[in-house]
PDB file of C-alpha atoms and ligand atoms in Angstrom:
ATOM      1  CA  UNK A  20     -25.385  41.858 -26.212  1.00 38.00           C
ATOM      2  CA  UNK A  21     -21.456  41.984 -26.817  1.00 42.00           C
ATOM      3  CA  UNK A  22     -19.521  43.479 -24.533  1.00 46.00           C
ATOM      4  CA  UNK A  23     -17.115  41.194 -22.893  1.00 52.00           C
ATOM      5  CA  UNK A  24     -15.735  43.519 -20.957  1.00 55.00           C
ATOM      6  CA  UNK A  25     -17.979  46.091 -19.264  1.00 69.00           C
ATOM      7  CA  UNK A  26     -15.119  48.260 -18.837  1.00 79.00           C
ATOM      8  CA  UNK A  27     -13.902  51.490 -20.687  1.00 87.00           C
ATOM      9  CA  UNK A  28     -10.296  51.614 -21.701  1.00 89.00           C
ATOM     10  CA  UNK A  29     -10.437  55.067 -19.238  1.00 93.00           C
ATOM     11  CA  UNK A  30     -11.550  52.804 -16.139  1.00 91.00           C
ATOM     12  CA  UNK A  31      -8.845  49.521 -16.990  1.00 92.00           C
ATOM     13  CA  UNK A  32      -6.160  52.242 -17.045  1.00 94.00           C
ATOM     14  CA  UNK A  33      -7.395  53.448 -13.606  1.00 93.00           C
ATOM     15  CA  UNK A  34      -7.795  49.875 -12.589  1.00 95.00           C
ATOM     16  CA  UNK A  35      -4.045  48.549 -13.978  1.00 96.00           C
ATOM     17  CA  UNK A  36      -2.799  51.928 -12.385  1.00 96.00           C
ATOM     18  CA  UNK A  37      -4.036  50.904  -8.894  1.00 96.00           C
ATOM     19  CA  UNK A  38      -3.072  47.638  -9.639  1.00 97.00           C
ATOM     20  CA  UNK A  39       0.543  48.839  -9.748  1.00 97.00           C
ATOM     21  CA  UNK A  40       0.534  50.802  -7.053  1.00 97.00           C
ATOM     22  CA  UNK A  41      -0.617  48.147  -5.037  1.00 96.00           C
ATOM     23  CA  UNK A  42       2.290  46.288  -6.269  1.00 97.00           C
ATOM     24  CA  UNK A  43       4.679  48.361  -5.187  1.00 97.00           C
ATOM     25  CA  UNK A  44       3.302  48.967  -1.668  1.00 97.00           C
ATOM     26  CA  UNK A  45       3.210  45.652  -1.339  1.00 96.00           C
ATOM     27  CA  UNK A  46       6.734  45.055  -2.595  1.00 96.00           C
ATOM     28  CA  UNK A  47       8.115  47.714  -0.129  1.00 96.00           C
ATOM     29  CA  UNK A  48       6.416  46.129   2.576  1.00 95.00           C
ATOM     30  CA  UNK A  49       7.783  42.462   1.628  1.00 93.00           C
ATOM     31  CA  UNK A  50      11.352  44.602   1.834  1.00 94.00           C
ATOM     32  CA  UNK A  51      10.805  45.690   5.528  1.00 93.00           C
ATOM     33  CA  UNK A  52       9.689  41.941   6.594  1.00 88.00           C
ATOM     34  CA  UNK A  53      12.604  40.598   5.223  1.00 87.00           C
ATOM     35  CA  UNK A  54      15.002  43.172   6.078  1.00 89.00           C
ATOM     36  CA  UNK A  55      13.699  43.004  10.149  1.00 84.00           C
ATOM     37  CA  UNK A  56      14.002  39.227   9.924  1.00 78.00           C
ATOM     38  CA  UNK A  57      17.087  39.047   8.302  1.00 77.00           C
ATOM     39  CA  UNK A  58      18.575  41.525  11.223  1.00 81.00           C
ATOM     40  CA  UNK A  59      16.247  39.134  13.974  1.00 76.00           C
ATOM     41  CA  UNK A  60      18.328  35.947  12.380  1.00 74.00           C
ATOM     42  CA  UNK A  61      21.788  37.628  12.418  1.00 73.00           C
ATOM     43  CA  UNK A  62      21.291  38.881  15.949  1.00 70.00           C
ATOM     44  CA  UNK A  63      20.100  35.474  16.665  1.00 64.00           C
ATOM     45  CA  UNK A  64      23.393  34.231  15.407  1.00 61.00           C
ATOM     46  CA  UNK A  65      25.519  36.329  17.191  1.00 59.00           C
ATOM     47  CA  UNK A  66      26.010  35.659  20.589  1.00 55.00           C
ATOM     48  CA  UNK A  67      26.507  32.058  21.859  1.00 53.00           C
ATOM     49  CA  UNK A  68      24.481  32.074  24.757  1.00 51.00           C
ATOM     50  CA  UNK A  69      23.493  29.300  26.625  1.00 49.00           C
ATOM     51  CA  UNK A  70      20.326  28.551  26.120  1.00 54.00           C
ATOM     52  CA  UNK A  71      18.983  28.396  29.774  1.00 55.00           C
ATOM     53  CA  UNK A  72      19.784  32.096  29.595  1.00 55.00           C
ATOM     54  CA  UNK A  73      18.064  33.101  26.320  1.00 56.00           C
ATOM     55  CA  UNK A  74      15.107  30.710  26.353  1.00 58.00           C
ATOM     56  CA  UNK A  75      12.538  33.356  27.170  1.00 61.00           C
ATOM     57  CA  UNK A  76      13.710  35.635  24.414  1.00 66.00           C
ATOM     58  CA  UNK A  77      13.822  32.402  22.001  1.00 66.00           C
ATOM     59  CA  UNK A  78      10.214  31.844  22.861  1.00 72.00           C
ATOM     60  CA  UNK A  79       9.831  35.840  21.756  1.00 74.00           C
ATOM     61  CA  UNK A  80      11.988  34.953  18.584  1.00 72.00           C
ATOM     62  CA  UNK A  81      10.290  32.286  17.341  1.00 80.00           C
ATOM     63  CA  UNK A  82       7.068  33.845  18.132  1.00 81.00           C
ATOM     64  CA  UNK A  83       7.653  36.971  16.519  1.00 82.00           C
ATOM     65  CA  UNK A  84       9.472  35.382  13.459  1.00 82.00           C
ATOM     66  CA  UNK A  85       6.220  33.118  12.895  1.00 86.00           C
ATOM     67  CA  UNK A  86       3.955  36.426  13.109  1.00 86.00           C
ATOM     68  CA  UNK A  87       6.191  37.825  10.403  1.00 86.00           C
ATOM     69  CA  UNK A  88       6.060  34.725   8.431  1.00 87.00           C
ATOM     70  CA  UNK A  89       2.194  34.877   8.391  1.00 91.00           C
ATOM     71  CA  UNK A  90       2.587  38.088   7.121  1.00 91.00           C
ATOM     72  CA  UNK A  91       5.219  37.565   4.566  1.00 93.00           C
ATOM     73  CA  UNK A  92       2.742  34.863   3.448  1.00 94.00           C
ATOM     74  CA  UNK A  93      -0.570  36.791   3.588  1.00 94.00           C
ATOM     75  CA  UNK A  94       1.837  39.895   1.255  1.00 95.00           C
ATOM     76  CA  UNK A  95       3.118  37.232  -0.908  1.00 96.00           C
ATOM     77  CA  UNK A  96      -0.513  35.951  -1.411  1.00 95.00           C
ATOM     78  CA  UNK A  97      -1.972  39.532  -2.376  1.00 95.00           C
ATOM     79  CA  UNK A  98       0.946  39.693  -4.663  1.00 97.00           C
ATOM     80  CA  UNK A  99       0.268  36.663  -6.670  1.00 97.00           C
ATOM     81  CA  UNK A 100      -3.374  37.908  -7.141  1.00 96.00           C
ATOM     82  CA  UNK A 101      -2.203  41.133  -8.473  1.00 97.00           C
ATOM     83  CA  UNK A 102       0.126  39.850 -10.689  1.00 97.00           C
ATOM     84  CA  UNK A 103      -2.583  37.394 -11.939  1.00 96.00           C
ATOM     85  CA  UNK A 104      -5.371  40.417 -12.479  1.00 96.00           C
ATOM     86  CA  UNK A 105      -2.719  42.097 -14.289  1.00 97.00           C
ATOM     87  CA  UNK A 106      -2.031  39.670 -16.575  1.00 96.00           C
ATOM     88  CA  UNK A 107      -5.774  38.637 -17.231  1.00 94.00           C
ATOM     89  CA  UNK A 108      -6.217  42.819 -17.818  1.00 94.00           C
ATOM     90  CA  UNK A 109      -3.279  42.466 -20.721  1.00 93.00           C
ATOM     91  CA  UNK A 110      -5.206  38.977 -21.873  1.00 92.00           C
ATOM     92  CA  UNK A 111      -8.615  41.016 -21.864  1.00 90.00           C
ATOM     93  CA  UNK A 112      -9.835  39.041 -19.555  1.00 90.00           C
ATOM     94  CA  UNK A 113     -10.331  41.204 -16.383  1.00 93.00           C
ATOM     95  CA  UNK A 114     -13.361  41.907 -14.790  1.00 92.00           C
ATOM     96  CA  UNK A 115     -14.783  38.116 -15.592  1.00 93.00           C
ATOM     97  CA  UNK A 116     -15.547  36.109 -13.209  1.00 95.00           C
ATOM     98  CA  UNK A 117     -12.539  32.994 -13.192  1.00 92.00           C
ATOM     99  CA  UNK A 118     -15.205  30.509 -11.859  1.00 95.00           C
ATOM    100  CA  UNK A 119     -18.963  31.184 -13.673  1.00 97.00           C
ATOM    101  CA  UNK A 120     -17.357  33.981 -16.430  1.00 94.00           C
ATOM    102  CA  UNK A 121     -20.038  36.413 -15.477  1.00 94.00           C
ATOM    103  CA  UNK A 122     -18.953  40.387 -14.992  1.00 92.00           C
ATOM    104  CA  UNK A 123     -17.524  41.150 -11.468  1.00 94.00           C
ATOM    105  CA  UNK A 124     -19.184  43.748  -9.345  1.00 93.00           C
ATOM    106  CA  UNK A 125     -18.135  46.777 -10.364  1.00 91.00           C
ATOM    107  CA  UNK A 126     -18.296  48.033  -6.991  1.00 92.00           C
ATOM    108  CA  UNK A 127     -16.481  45.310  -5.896  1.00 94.00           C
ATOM    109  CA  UNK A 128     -13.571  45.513  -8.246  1.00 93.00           C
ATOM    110  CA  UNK A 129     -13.014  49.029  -7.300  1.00 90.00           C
ATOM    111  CA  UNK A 130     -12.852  48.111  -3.723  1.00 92.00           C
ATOM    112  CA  UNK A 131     -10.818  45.146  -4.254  1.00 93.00           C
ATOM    113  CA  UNK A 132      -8.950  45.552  -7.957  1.00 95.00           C
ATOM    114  CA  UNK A 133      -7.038  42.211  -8.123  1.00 95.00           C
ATOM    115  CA  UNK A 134     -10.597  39.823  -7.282  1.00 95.00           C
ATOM    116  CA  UNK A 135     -11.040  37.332  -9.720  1.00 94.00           C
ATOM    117  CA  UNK A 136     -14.192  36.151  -8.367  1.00 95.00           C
ATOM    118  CA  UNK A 137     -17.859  37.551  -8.119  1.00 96.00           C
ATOM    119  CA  UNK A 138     -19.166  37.739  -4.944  1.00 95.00           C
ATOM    120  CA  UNK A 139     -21.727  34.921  -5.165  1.00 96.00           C
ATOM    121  CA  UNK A 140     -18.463  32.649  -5.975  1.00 97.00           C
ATOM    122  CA  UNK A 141     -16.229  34.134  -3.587  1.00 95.00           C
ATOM    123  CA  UNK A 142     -18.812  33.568  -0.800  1.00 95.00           C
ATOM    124  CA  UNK A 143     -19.266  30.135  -2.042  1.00 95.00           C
ATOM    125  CA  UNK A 144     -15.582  29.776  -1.967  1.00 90.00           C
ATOM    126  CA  UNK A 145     -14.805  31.161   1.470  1.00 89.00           C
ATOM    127  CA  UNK A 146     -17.745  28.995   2.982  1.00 88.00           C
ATOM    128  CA  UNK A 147     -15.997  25.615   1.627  1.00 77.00           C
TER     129      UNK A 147
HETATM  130 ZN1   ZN B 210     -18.876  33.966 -10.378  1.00 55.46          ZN
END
């Protein structure tokens, strides 16, 4: 009864290479949120319009800028849970449960490769 890991080398590499990729998509689309909101804030900048003219697009601003926020956050998130699966797969680590240290669904990692939680915990977690 050894195996820490439950994982061949052949599926980690698989794993880490989805990992990656998942990185970079979500990199590229951290790029486009801050490259539309950067344009929203110069535009916003601009013009010096009074602002009994431009309320009803400010409303639109604001409300679009904190829909891209949530998003930014939500990206940023998924980042920081990649970068923390990759780092347990380099530490040996990946695949274990962070909260009871049993093996993660298999079938669950391969849906979702940067989980660090098994589903009973992650359930627990999400019901808190
Ligand atoms: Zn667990």
């Amino acid at each position: 009864m050894a195996g820490r890991s439950a994982y061949t080398k052949k599926e980690l590499e698989e794993l880490r290479k989805r990992l990656i990729e998942e990185r970079a998509e979500l990199e590229s689309q951290l790029t486009t949120i801050e490259e539309t909101s950067f344009a929203a804030s110069q535009s916003d900048l601009s013009g010096e319009v009074s602002f009994d003219e431009e309320n009803a697009d400010a409303g639109t601003f604001t409300f679009e800028r904190e829909r891209d926020l949530s998003i930014e956050n939500n990206v940023r998130d998924l980042m920081g849970k990649v970068d923390r699966a990759l780092a347990r797969m380099d530490e040996g680590r990946y695949g274990i449960c962070s909260r009871c240290g049993k093996p993660i669904e298999k079938a669950r990692l391969k849906a979702l490769p940067y989980v660090d939680l098994c589903i009973k915990d992650a359930q627990a977690q999400a019901r808190r």
